[in-house]
Structure formats: structure tokens, C-alpha cells
Amino acid sequence: DIQMTQSPPSLSASLGDKVTITCQASQNINKYIAWYQQKPGKAPRLLIRYTSTLESGTPSRFSGSGSGRDYSFSISNVESEDIASYYCLQYDNLYTFGAGTKLELK
Amino acid sequence: EVQLVESGGGLVQPGRSLKLSCAASGFTFSNYYMAWVRQAPKKGLEWVATISTSGSRTYYPDSVKGRFTISRDNAKSSLYLQMNSLKSEDTATYYCARPLNHYFDYWGQGVMVTVSS
């Protein structure tokens, strides 16, 4: 089974900051990673697929990169609507989610 | 518009069974694999099951293998999750999700399952 190590577990940012979340897979996942945003009481929302492809409707301040085992997700110019939890998902071999990162306002 | 609507959740005693349903609309259900993903209270997401378009192939993580069964009725555009021998650690919100090229693109609103005596 593939393990996904996501960090940090929580993040405090000011409006306008740039924040970065990382996910490290236990083996090469061939760029098959997606990133989700989840707000309290809501279902996850797909933001990015295949490492860096933005879903329709995802603002351009969101971005993803990486290869092999190491991947990152960034939000530039954090806005108040970005306050949420974020999860990575590997889908190279079945599915494994990262443990999540809770983004809060400083 | 794609819609996934789960139902069938509730309070159930440990060791008992429960069956969840997911009604799909807005897309050709029979053309897509389907899946269940759960989230324990204040915890992260966990993939629970996936089923192929015809239902002939199913996939589970070890945590539910042998206890949970995913199935579908393409004529009714419906997905199911039969959960047997429930444990307290199965307490979670269960989401029906549609895999598109394997990643999940659409999710239902979720249904709560509480396993407690």
C-alpha cells in the first residue's frame, strides 16, 4: 500500500501570504496526485489533478508541482475564502489520502 | 448537473449491519466507476470501496475488506454499500464519489453513520 505523508498538519497565514503544503509518497506515484479543499460540513472539492492541472473554476492562485515521490501545493495571495482543510490524494495505485492540512488565519 | 445523493445512514449497534445508497443523476451512470469515501469525525478522508462500470470488479482497503460490499444497479443509477459487522471505528460520514480517470471529481453531500451501543 502507498502511504502519503502530508505536512504541515496546520498552517497559519495572513491574507495575501503564500502558503505551501507538501505530500510525500512512500513510492513513485507518477504524478497521479490530486488536491482537495474541504470546508466544515461540506464535501471535498477537487482543485488540482495530475499534479498541476487546475480543475475548471479553480482560481489561478492555486498551483501544484512535483514528481516521483515529492509533491507540493501552493496558494499565493491567500484570501479569506481559502480558509479550509486541504488533502492530497494519490491515485496511482488504488487510493490514499494525506492526513490533511488545516489552513487558518493568523 | 451531476448530483450524488446518499441515504441510509443512522445509528447502529456494534456488530450489526447497515446499507447505504447513493442516487446518481446528471451523467450516464453506467459509464463510470463509482466509489465510497469516508471521514471519521474531525479526522481525514479514507477511501472505502470502488466498483467497476459493470459491477464485476470491486476494490477495498484492508480496513473494510470482508465486511463491506459495494454494489450498483445501473438501471436505477444507484450505488450501494452494504456494511456488516460494524465497529465503532466505522463511525464516519460516508461520501459517494465519482472517479474520473481515477481521481474523484464529484462527491455527494455525505451521510452520517454512527456505530454505538
Coordinates of N, CA and C in Angstrom, one line a residue:
Chain A
D1 N 0.8 -1.2 0.0 CA 0.0 0.0 0.0 C 0.9 1.3 0.0
I2 N 0.4 2.3 -0.7 CA 1.2 3.5 -0.8 C 0.8 4.4 0.4
Q3 N 1.7 4.9 1.1 CA 1.5 5.9 2.2 C 1.7 7.3 1.7
M4 N 0.9 8.2 2.2 CA 1.1 9.7 1.8 C 1.4 10.4 3.1
T5 N 2.5 11.1 3.2 CA 2.9 11.9 4.4 C 2.7 13.4 4.0
Q6 N 1.6 14.0 4.6 CA 1.3 15.4 4.3 C 1.7 16.3 5.4
S7 N 2.3 17.4 5.1 CA 2.7 18.4 6.1 C 2.6 19.8 5.6
P8 N 2.4 20.7 6.5 CA 2.2 20.5 7.9 C 0.8 20.2 8.2
P9 N 0.5 19.7 9.4 CA -0.9 19.4 9.8 C -1.7 20.7 9.9
S10 N -1.1 21.8 10.3 CA -1.9 23.0 10.3 C -0.9 24.2 9.9
L11 N -1.6 25.2 9.5 CA -0.9 26.3 8.9 C -1.6 27.6 9.2
S12 N -0.9 28.6 9.7 CA -1.5 29.9 10.0 C -0.9 31.0 9.0
A13 N -1.8 31.7 8.4 CA -1.4 32.6 7.4 C -2.2 33.9 7.4
S14 N -1.6 35.0 7.0 CA -2.2 36.3 6.9 C -2.8 36.4 5.5
L15 N -3.8 37.2 5.3 CA -4.3 37.5 4.0 C -3.2 38.0 3.1
G16 N -3.1 37.5 1.9 CA -2.1 37.9 0.9 C -0.8 37.1 1.0
D17 N -0.7 36.2 2.0 CA 0.5 35.3 2.1 C 0.5 34.3 1.0
K18 N 1.7 33.7 0.9 CA 1.8 32.4 0.1 C 2.1 31.3 1.0
V19 N 1.3 30.2 0.9 CA 1.5 29.0 1.7 C 1.7 27.8 0.8
T20 N 2.5 26.9 1.4 CA 2.8 25.6 0.6 C 2.6 24.4 1.5
I21 N 1.9 23.4 1.0 CA 1.7 22.1 1.6 C 2.4 21.1 0.8
T22 N 3.0 20.1 1.5 CA 3.7 19.1 0.8 C 3.1 17.7 1.1
C23 N 3.3 16.8 0.1 CA 2.9 15.4 0.3 C 4.0 14.6 -0.3
Q24 N 4.5 13.6 0.6 CA 5.5 12.7 0.1 C 4.9 11.3 0.1
A25 N 5.0 10.6 -1.0 CA 4.5 9.3 -1.2 C 5.6 8.3 -0.8
S26 N 5.2 7.1 -0.4 CA 6.1 6.1 0.0 C 6.8 5.4 -1.2
Q27 N 6.3 5.7 -2.4 CA 6.9 5.2 -3.6 C 6.5 6.2 -4.7
N28 N 7.2 6.0 -5.9 CA 6.9 6.9 -7.0 C 5.4 6.7 -7.4
I29 N 4.7 7.8 -7.5 CA 3.3 7.8 -7.9 C 3.0 8.4 -9.3
N30 N 4.1 8.6 -10.0 CA 4.0 9.0 -11.4 C 3.1 10.2 -11.7
K31 N 3.1 11.2 -10.8 CA 2.4 12.4 -10.9 C 0.9 12.3 -10.7
Y32 N 0.4 11.1 -10.3 CA -1.0 10.9 -10.1 C -1.4 11.3 -8.7
I33 N -1.4 12.6 -8.5 CA -1.8 13.2 -7.2 C -2.9 14.3 -7.5
A34 N -3.9 14.4 -6.7 CA -4.9 15.4 -6.7 C -4.9 16.1 -5.4
W35 N -5.4 17.3 -5.4 CA -5.5 18.2 -4.2 C -7.0 18.6 -4.1
Y36 N -7.5 18.5 -2.8 CA -8.9 18.8 -2.5 C -8.9 19.9 -1.4
Q37 N -9.9 20.7 -1.5 CA -10.3 21.7 -0.4 C -11.5 21.2 0.3
Q38 N -11.6 21.3 1.6 CA -12.8 20.9 2.3 C -13.1 22.0 3.4
K39 N -14.3 22.5 3.3 CA -14.8 23.4 4.3 C -15.7 22.7 5.3
P40 N -15.8 23.1 6.5 CA -16.5 22.4 7.6 C -18.0 22.1 7.1
G41 N -18.3 20.8 7.3 CA -19.7 20.4 7.0 C -19.9 20.2 5.5
K42 N -18.9 20.3 4.7 CA -19.1 20.2 3.2 C -18.2 19.0 2.7
A43 N -18.6 18.6 1.5 CA -17.8 17.5 0.8 C -16.5 18.2 0.3
P44 N -15.5 17.4 0.1 CA -14.3 17.9 -0.6 C -14.6 18.4 -2.0
R45 N -13.8 19.4 -2.4 CA -13.9 19.9 -3.7 C -12.5 19.7 -4.4
L46 N -12.6 19.2 -5.6 CA -11.3 19.0 -6.4 C -10.8 20.3 -6.9
L47 N -9.5 20.5 -6.6 CA -8.9 21.8 -7.1 C -7.9 21.5 -8.2
I48 N -7.1 20.4 -8.0 CA -6.0 20.1 -8.9 C -5.9 18.6 -9.1
R49 N -5.6 18.2 -10.3 CA -5.4 16.8 -10.7 C -4.2 16.6 -11.5
Y50 N -3.6 15.4 -11.5 CA -2.4 15.1 -12.2 C -1.3 16.1 -11.9
T51 N -1.1 16.3 -10.6 CA 0.0 17.2 -10.0 C -0.3 18.7 -10.2
S52 N -0.6 19.1 -11.4 CA -0.6 20.6 -11.6 C -1.8 21.1 -12.5
T53 N -2.7 20.2 -12.9 CA -3.8 20.6 -13.8 C -4.9 21.2 -12.9
L54 N -5.2 22.5 -13.1 CA -6.3 23.1 -12.4 C -7.6 22.7 -12.9
E55 N -8.5 22.3 -12.0 CA -9.9 22.0 -12.4 C -10.6 23.3 -12.8
S56 N -11.6 23.2 -13.7 CA -12.4 24.3 -14.1 C -12.9 25.0 -12.9
G57 N -12.7 26.3 -12.8 CA -13.3 27.0 -11.6 C -12.3 27.2 -10.5
T58 N -11.1 26.5 -10.6 CA -10.1 26.7 -9.6 C -9.3 28.0 -9.9
P59 N -9.3 28.9 -8.9 CA -8.6 30.2 -9.1 C -7.1 29.9 -9.4
S60 N -6.5 30.8 -10.2 CA -5.1 30.7 -10.6 C -4.1 30.9 -9.5
R61 N -4.6 31.3 -8.3 CA -3.6 31.5 -7.2 C -3.3 30.1 -6.6
F62 N -4.0 29.1 -7.0 CA -3.7 27.7 -6.6 C -2.8 27.1 -7.6
S63 N -1.8 26.3 -7.1 CA -0.9 25.7 -8.0 C -0.3 24.4 -7.4
G64 N 0.2 23.5 -8.2 CA 0.7 22.2 -7.8 C 1.9 21.9 -8.6
S65 N 2.9 21.1 -8.0 CA 4.1 20.7 -8.7 C 4.6 19.5 -8.1
G66 N 5.6 18.9 -8.7 CA 6.2 17.7 -8.1 C 6.4 16.6 -9.1
S67 N 7.1 15.6 -8.7 CA 7.3 14.4 -9.4 C 7.9 13.3 -8.5
G68 N 7.8 12.1 -9.1 CA 8.4 11.0 -8.3 C 7.6 10.7 -7.0
R69 N 8.2 11.0 -5.8 CA 7.6 10.8 -4.5 C 7.2 12.1 -3.9
D70 N 7.7 13.2 -4.4 CA 7.5 14.5 -3.7 C 6.7 15.5 -4.5
Y71 N 5.7 16.0 -3.8 CA 4.7 16.9 -4.4 C 4.4 18.1 -3.5
S72 N 4.0 19.2 -4.1 CA 3.6 20.4 -3.3 C 2.4 21.1 -3.9
F73 N 1.8 21.8 -3.0 CA 0.5 22.5 -3.4 C 0.7 23.9 -2.8
S74 N 0.4 24.9 -3.5 CA 0.6 26.3 -3.0 C -0.6 27.2 -3.3
I75 N -0.8 28.1 -2.4 CA -1.8 29.2 -2.6 C -1.0 30.5 -2.5
S76 N -1.0 31.2 -3.5 CA -0.4 32.6 -3.5 C -1.5 33.6 -3.1
N77 N -1.1 34.6 -2.4 CA -2.1 35.6 -2.1 C -3.4 35.0 -1.4
V78 N -3.2 34.4 -0.3 CA -4.3 33.7 0.5 C -5.4 34.7 0.6
E79 N -6.7 34.2 0.3 CA -7.9 35.0 0.5 C -8.7 34.4 1.7
S80 N -9.6 35.1 2.2 CA -10.4 34.6 3.3 C -11.2 33.4 2.9
E81 N -11.6 33.3 1.7 CA -12.4 32.1 1.2 C -11.5 30.8 1.1
D82 N -10.2 31.0 1.3 CA -9.3 29.8 1.2 C -9.2 29.1 2.5
I83 N -9.7 29.7 3.6 CA -9.6 29.1 4.9 C -10.4 27.8 4.9
A84 N -9.7 26.7 5.1 CA -10.3 25.3 4.9 C -9.2 24.3 5.2
S85 N -9.6 23.1 5.1 CA -8.6 22.0 5.1 C -8.3 21.5 3.7
Y86 N -7.1 21.1 3.5 CA -6.6 20.6 2.2 C -6.1 19.2 2.3
Y87 N -6.4 18.4 1.3 CA -5.9 17.0 1.3 C -5.3 16.7 0.0
C88 N -4.2 15.9 0.1 CA -3.7 15.3 -1.2 C -4.3 13.9 -1.3
L89 N -4.3 13.4 -2.5 CA -4.8 12.1 -2.8 C -3.9 11.5 -3.9
Q90 N -3.3 10.3 -3.6 CA -2.6 9.6 -4.7 C -3.6 8.6 -5.3
Y91 N -3.6 8.5 -6.6 CA -4.5 7.6 -7.3 C -3.7 6.8 -8.4
D92 N -2.4 6.6 -8.1 CA -1.6 5.8 -9.0 C -1.8 4.3 -8.8
N93 N -2.1 4.0 -7.5 CA -2.3 2.6 -7.2 C -3.4 2.6 -6.1
L94 N -4.6 2.3 -6.5 CA -5.8 2.4 -5.6 C -5.8 3.9 -5.1
Y95 N -6.1 4.1 -3.8 CA -6.2 5.4 -3.3 C -5.6 5.6 -1.9
T96 N -4.9 6.7 -1.7 CA -4.5 7.0 -0.4 C -4.6 8.5 -0.2
F97 N -5.2 9.0 0.8 CA -5.3 10.4 1.1 C -4.2 10.8 2.1
G98 N -3.7 12.0 2.0 CA -2.8 12.5 3.1 C -3.7 12.9 4.3
A99 N -3.1 13.1 5.4 CA -3.8 13.3 6.7 C -4.5 14.7 6.7
G100 N -4.1 15.6 5.8 CA -4.8 16.9 5.8 C -4.0 18.0 6.4
T101 N -4.3 19.2 5.9 CA -3.7 20.4 6.5 C -4.8 21.4 6.7
K102 N -4.8 21.9 7.9 CA -5.9 22.9 8.2 C -5.3 24.3 8.1
L103 N -5.8 25.1 7.2 CA -5.3 26.5 7.0 C -6.2 27.4 7.8
E104 N -5.5 28.2 8.6 CA -6.2 29.2 9.5 C -5.6 30.6 9.2
L105 N -6.4 31.6 9.6 CA -6.0 33.0 9.5 C -5.2 33.4 10.7
K106 N -4.1 34.0 10.5 CA -3.2 34.5 11.6 C -3.9 35.7 12.3
Chain B
E1 N -26.5 18.7 -14.6 CA -25.7 18.9 -13.4 C -25.5 17.6 -12.7
V2 N -24.3 17.2 -12.5 CA -24.0 15.9 -11.7 C -24.5 16.1 -10.3
Q3 N -25.3 15.1 -9.9 CA -25.7 15.0 -8.5 C -25.6 13.6 -7.9
L4 N -25.1 13.6 -6.7 CA -24.9 12.3 -6.0 C -25.6 12.5 -4.6
V5 N -26.6 11.7 -4.3 CA -27.3 11.9 -3.1 C -27.3 10.6 -2.3
E6 N -26.7 10.7 -1.1 CA -26.6 9.5 -0.3 C -27.8 9.4 0.7
S7 N -28.1 8.2 1.1 CA -29.1 8.0 2.1 C -28.8 6.7 2.8
G8 N -29.6 6.5 3.9 CA -29.5 5.2 4.6 C -28.6 5.2 5.9
G9 N -28.1 6.4 6.2 CA -27.2 6.4 7.4 C -28.1 6.4 8.7
G10 N -27.4 6.4 9.8 CA -28.1 6.4 11.1 C -27.2 5.8 12.2
L11 N -27.9 5.6 13.3 CA -27.3 5.0 14.5 C -27.5 3.4 14.5
V12 N -26.4 2.7 14.6 CA -26.5 1.3 14.6 C -25.6 0.7 15.7
Q13 N -25.9 -0.4 16.2 CA -25.1 -1.1 17.3 C -23.9 -1.8 16.7
P14 N -22.9 -1.9 17.5 CA -21.7 -2.6 17.0 C -22.1 -4.1 16.7
G15 N -21.5 -4.6 15.6 CA -21.8 -5.9 15.2 C -23.0 -6.0 14.2
R16 N -23.8 -5.0 14.1 CA -24.9 -5.0 13.2 C -24.6 -4.5 11.8
S17 N -25.6 -4.5 11.0 CA -25.4 -4.2 9.6 C -26.1 -2.9 9.2
L18 N -25.7 -2.3 8.1 CA -26.4 -1.1 7.6 C -26.1 -1.0 6.1
K19 N -27.0 -0.6 5.3 CA -26.8 -0.4 3.8 C -27.0 1.0 3.4
L20 N -26.0 1.6 2.8 CA -26.1 2.9 2.3 C -26.5 2.9 0.8
S21 N -27.1 3.9 0.4 CA -27.5 4.1 -1.0 C -27.0 5.4 -1.5
C22 N -26.8 5.5 -2.8 CA -26.4 6.8 -3.5 C -27.1 6.8 -4.8
A23 N -28.0 7.9 -4.9 CA -28.7 8.1 -6.2 C -27.9 9.1 -7.0
A24 N -27.6 8.7 -8.3 CA -26.9 9.5 -9.2 C -27.7 10.1 -10.3
S25 N -27.4 11.3 -10.7 CA -28.1 11.9 -11.8 C -27.2 12.9 -12.5
G26 N -27.6 13.3 -13.7 CA -26.8 14.3 -14.4 C -25.7 13.7 -15.3
F27 N -25.5 12.4 -15.3 CA -24.5 11.8 -16.1 C -24.9 10.4 -16.4
T28 N -24.2 9.7 -17.3 CA -24.5 8.4 -17.7 C -23.8 7.4 -16.7
F29 N -24.6 7.1 -15.7 CA -24.1 6.3 -14.5 C -23.3 5.1 -14.9
S30 N -23.8 4.4 -15.9 CA -23.3 3.1 -16.3 C -21.9 3.2 -16.9
N31 N -21.5 4.4 -17.3 CA -20.2 4.6 -18.0 C -19.1 4.9 -17.0
Y32 N -19.4 5.0 -15.7 CA -18.4 5.4 -14.7 C -18.2 4.3 -13.6
Y33 N -16.9 4.1 -13.2 CA -16.7 3.5 -12.0 C -17.3 4.4 -10.9
M34 N -17.5 3.8 -9.7 CA -18.1 4.6 -8.6 C -17.3 4.2 -7.3
A35 N -17.4 5.0 -6.3 CA -16.7 4.8 -5.1 C -17.3 5.3 -3.8
W36 N -16.9 4.8 -2.7 CA -17.3 5.4 -1.4 C -16.0 5.8 -0.7
V37 N -16.1 7.0 0.0 CA -15.0 7.5 0.8 C -15.6 8.0 2.1
R38 N -14.9 7.7 3.2 CA -15.5 8.1 4.5 C -14.6 9.1 5.2
Q39 N -15.2 9.7 6.3 CA -14.4 10.6 7.1 C -14.9 10.5 8.5
A40 N -14.1 10.0 9.4 CA -14.5 10.0 10.8 C -14.5 11.4 11.4
P41 N -15.3 11.6 12.4 CA -15.5 12.9 13.0 C -14.1 13.6 13.3
K42 N -13.9 14.8 12.7 CA -12.7 15.6 12.9 C -11.4 14.9 12.4
K43 N -11.6 13.9 11.5 CA -10.4 13.2 11.0 C -10.3 13.4 9.5
G44 N -9.4 12.7 8.9 CA -9.1 12.8 7.5 C -10.0 11.9 6.6
L45 N -9.8 11.9 5.4 CA -10.5 11.1 4.4 C -9.9 9.8 4.2
E46 N -10.8 8.8 4.0 CA -10.3 7.4 3.8 C -11.1 6.8 2.7
W47 N -10.5 6.3 1.7 CA -11.2 5.5 0.6 C -11.7 4.2 1.2
V48 N -12.9 3.8 0.8 CA -13.6 2.7 1.3 C -13.8 1.6 0.3
A49 N -14.2 2.0 -0.9 CA -14.5 0.9 -1.9 C -14.7 1.6 -3.3
T50 N -14.4 0.8 -4.3 CA -14.6 1.2 -5.7 C -15.2 0.0 -6.4
I51 N -16.1 0.3 -7.4 CA -16.7 -0.7 -8.2 C -16.6 -0.3 -9.7
S52 N -16.4 -1.3 -10.5 CA -16.3 -1.1 -12.0 C -17.6 -0.7 -12.6
T53 N -17.6 -0.4 -13.9 CA -18.9 0.0 -14.5 C -19.9 -1.1 -14.5
S54 N -19.5 -2.3 -14.7 CA -20.5 -3.4 -14.8 C -20.7 -4.0 -13.4
G55 N -19.9 -3.7 -12.5 CA -20.0 -4.3 -11.1 C -19.2 -5.5 -11.0
S56 N -18.5 -5.9 -12.0 CA -17.8 -7.2 -11.9 C -16.5 -7.1 -11.1
R57 N -16.0 -5.9 -11.0 CA -14.8 -5.8 -10.2 C -15.0 -4.8 -9.1
T58 N -14.5 -5.2 -7.9 CA -14.6 -4.4 -6.7 C -13.3 -4.3 -6.0
Y59 N -13.0 -3.2 -5.3 CA -11.7 -3.0 -4.7 C -12.0 -2.4 -3.3
Y60 N -11.2 -2.8 -2.3 CA -11.4 -2.4 -0.9 C -10.0 -2.2 -0.2
P61 N -9.9 -1.3 0.7 CA -8.7 -1.4 1.6 C -8.9 -2.5 2.6
D62 N -7.8 -2.8 3.2 CA -7.8 -3.9 4.2 C -8.7 -3.6 5.4
S63 N -8.9 -2.3 5.7 CA -9.7 -1.9 6.9 C -11.2 -2.4 6.8
V64 N -11.7 -2.6 5.6 CA -13.1 -2.9 5.4 C -13.3 -4.2 4.6
K65 N -12.2 -4.7 4.1 CA -12.3 -5.9 3.2 C -12.9 -7.1 4.0
G66 N -13.9 -7.8 3.4 CA -14.6 -8.9 4.1 C -15.8 -8.4 4.9
R67 N -15.9 -7.2 5.2 CA -17.1 -6.7 6.0 C -18.0 -5.8 5.1
F68 N -17.4 -5.0 4.2 CA -18.2 -4.1 3.4 C -18.3 -4.7 2.0
T69 N -19.4 -4.4 1.3 CA -19.6 -4.8 -0.1 C -20.2 -3.7 -0.9
I70 N -19.5 -3.3 -1.9 CA -20.1 -2.2 -2.8 C -20.8 -2.9 -3.9
S71 N -21.9 -2.3 -4.4 CA -22.6 -2.9 -5.5 C -23.3 -1.7 -6.2
R72 N -23.9 -2.0 -7.3 CA -24.6 -1.0 -8.1 C -25.7 -1.6 -8.9
D73 N -26.7 -0.7 -9.3 CA -27.8 -1.0 -10.1 C -27.8 0.0 -11.2
N74 N -27.2 -0.3 -12.4 CA -27.1 0.7 -13.4 C -28.5 1.1 -14.0
A75 N -29.5 0.2 -13.9 CA -30.8 0.6 -14.4 C -31.5 1.6 -13.5
K76 N -31.0 1.7 -12.3 CA -31.6 2.7 -11.3 C -30.6 3.8 -11.0
S77 N -29.5 3.8 -11.7 CA -28.4 4.8 -11.4 C -28.1 4.9 -10.0
S78 N -28.0 3.8 -9.3 CA -27.8 3.8 -7.9 C -26.6 2.9 -7.5
L79 N -25.9 3.4 -6.4 CA -24.7 2.8 -5.8 C -25.1 2.4 -4.4
Y80 N -24.5 1.3 -3.9 CA -24.8 0.8 -2.6 C -23.6 0.5 -1.9
L81 N -23.7 0.5 -0.5 CA -22.6 0.0 0.3 C -23.2 -0.8 1.5
Q82 N -23.1 -2.1 1.4 CA -23.5 -3.0 2.5 C -22.4 -3.1 3.5
M83 N -22.7 -2.7 4.7 CA -21.7 -2.7 5.8 C -22.1 -3.7 6.9
N84 N -21.4 -4.7 7.1 CA -21.6 -5.7 8.1 C -20.6 -5.7 9.2
S85 N -20.9 -6.3 10.3 CA -20.0 -6.4 11.4 C -19.4 -5.1 11.8
L86 N -20.3 -4.1 11.9 CA -19.8 -2.7 12.1 C -19.1 -2.6 13.4
K87 N -18.1 -1.7 13.4 CA -17.3 -1.4 14.6 C -17.4 0.1 14.9
S88 N -17.0 0.5 16.1 CA -17.1 1.9 16.5 C -16.2 2.7 15.6
E89 N -15.1 2.1 15.1 CA -14.2 2.9 14.2 C -14.8 3.1 12.8
D90 N -15.9 2.5 12.5 CA -16.6 2.8 11.2 C -17.5 4.0 11.3
T91 N -17.6 4.6 12.5 CA -18.4 5.8 12.6 C -17.7 6.9 11.8
A92 N -18.5 7.5 10.9 CA -18.0 8.4 9.9 C -19.1 9.0 9.1
T93 N -18.8 10.0 8.3 CA -19.6 10.5 7.2 C -19.1 9.7 6.0
Y94 N -20.1 9.1 5.3 CA -19.8 8.4 4.1 C -20.2 9.2 2.9
Y95 N -19.2 9.3 2.0 CA -19.5 10.0 0.7 C -19.5 9.1 -0.4
C96 N -20.4 9.3 -1.3 CA -20.4 8.7 -2.6 C -19.6 9.6 -3.5
A97 N -18.7 9.0 -4.3 CA -17.9 9.8 -5.2 C -17.7 9.2 -6.6
R98 N -17.5 10.0 -7.6 CA -17.4 9.5 -8.9 C -15.9 9.7 -9.3
P99 N -15.2 8.5 -9.6 CA -13.9 8.6 -10.1 C -13.9 9.0 -11.6
L100 N -13.1 10.0 -12.0 CA -12.9 10.3 -13.4 C -11.4 10.2 -13.7
N101 N -11.1 9.2 -14.6 CA -9.7 8.9 -14.8 C -9.0 8.7 -13.4
H102 N -9.7 8.0 -12.5 CA -9.3 7.6 -11.2 C -9.5 8.6 -10.1
Y103 N -9.2 9.9 -10.4 CA -9.3 10.8 -9.3 C -10.8 11.1 -9.1
F104 N -11.2 11.5 -7.9 CA -12.7 11.8 -7.6 C -13.0 13.2 -8.0
D105 N -13.9 13.3 -9.0 CA -14.3 14.7 -9.4 C -15.6 15.2 -8.8
Y106 N -16.5 14.3 -8.6 CA -17.8 14.7 -7.9 C -18.0 13.9 -6.7
W107 N -18.6 14.6 -5.7 CA -18.9 14.0 -4.4 C -20.3 14.3 -4.0
G108 N -20.9 13.4 -3.3 CA -22.2 13.7 -2.7 C -22.0 14.5 -1.4
Q109 N -23.1 14.8 -0.8 CA -23.1 15.7 0.4 C -22.7 14.9 1.7
G110 N -22.8 13.6 1.6 CA -22.4 12.7 2.7 C -23.6 12.3 3.5
V111 N -23.4 11.1 4.2 CA -24.4 10.6 5.1 C -23.7 10.1 6.3
M112 N -24.2 10.4 7.5 CA -23.6 10.0 8.7 C -23.9 8.6 9.2
V113 N -22.9 7.9 9.6 CA -23.1 6.6 10.2 C -22.5 6.6 11.6
T114 N -23.3 6.3 12.6 CA -22.8 6.2 14.0 C -22.9 4.8 14.5
V115 N -21.8 4.2 14.9 CA -21.8 2.9 15.4 C -21.6 3.0 16.9
S116 N -22.6 2.7 17.7 CA -22.6 2.8 19.2 C -23.7 2.0 19.8
S117 N -23.4 1.5 21.0 CA -24.4 0.8 21.8 C -25.2 1.8 22.6

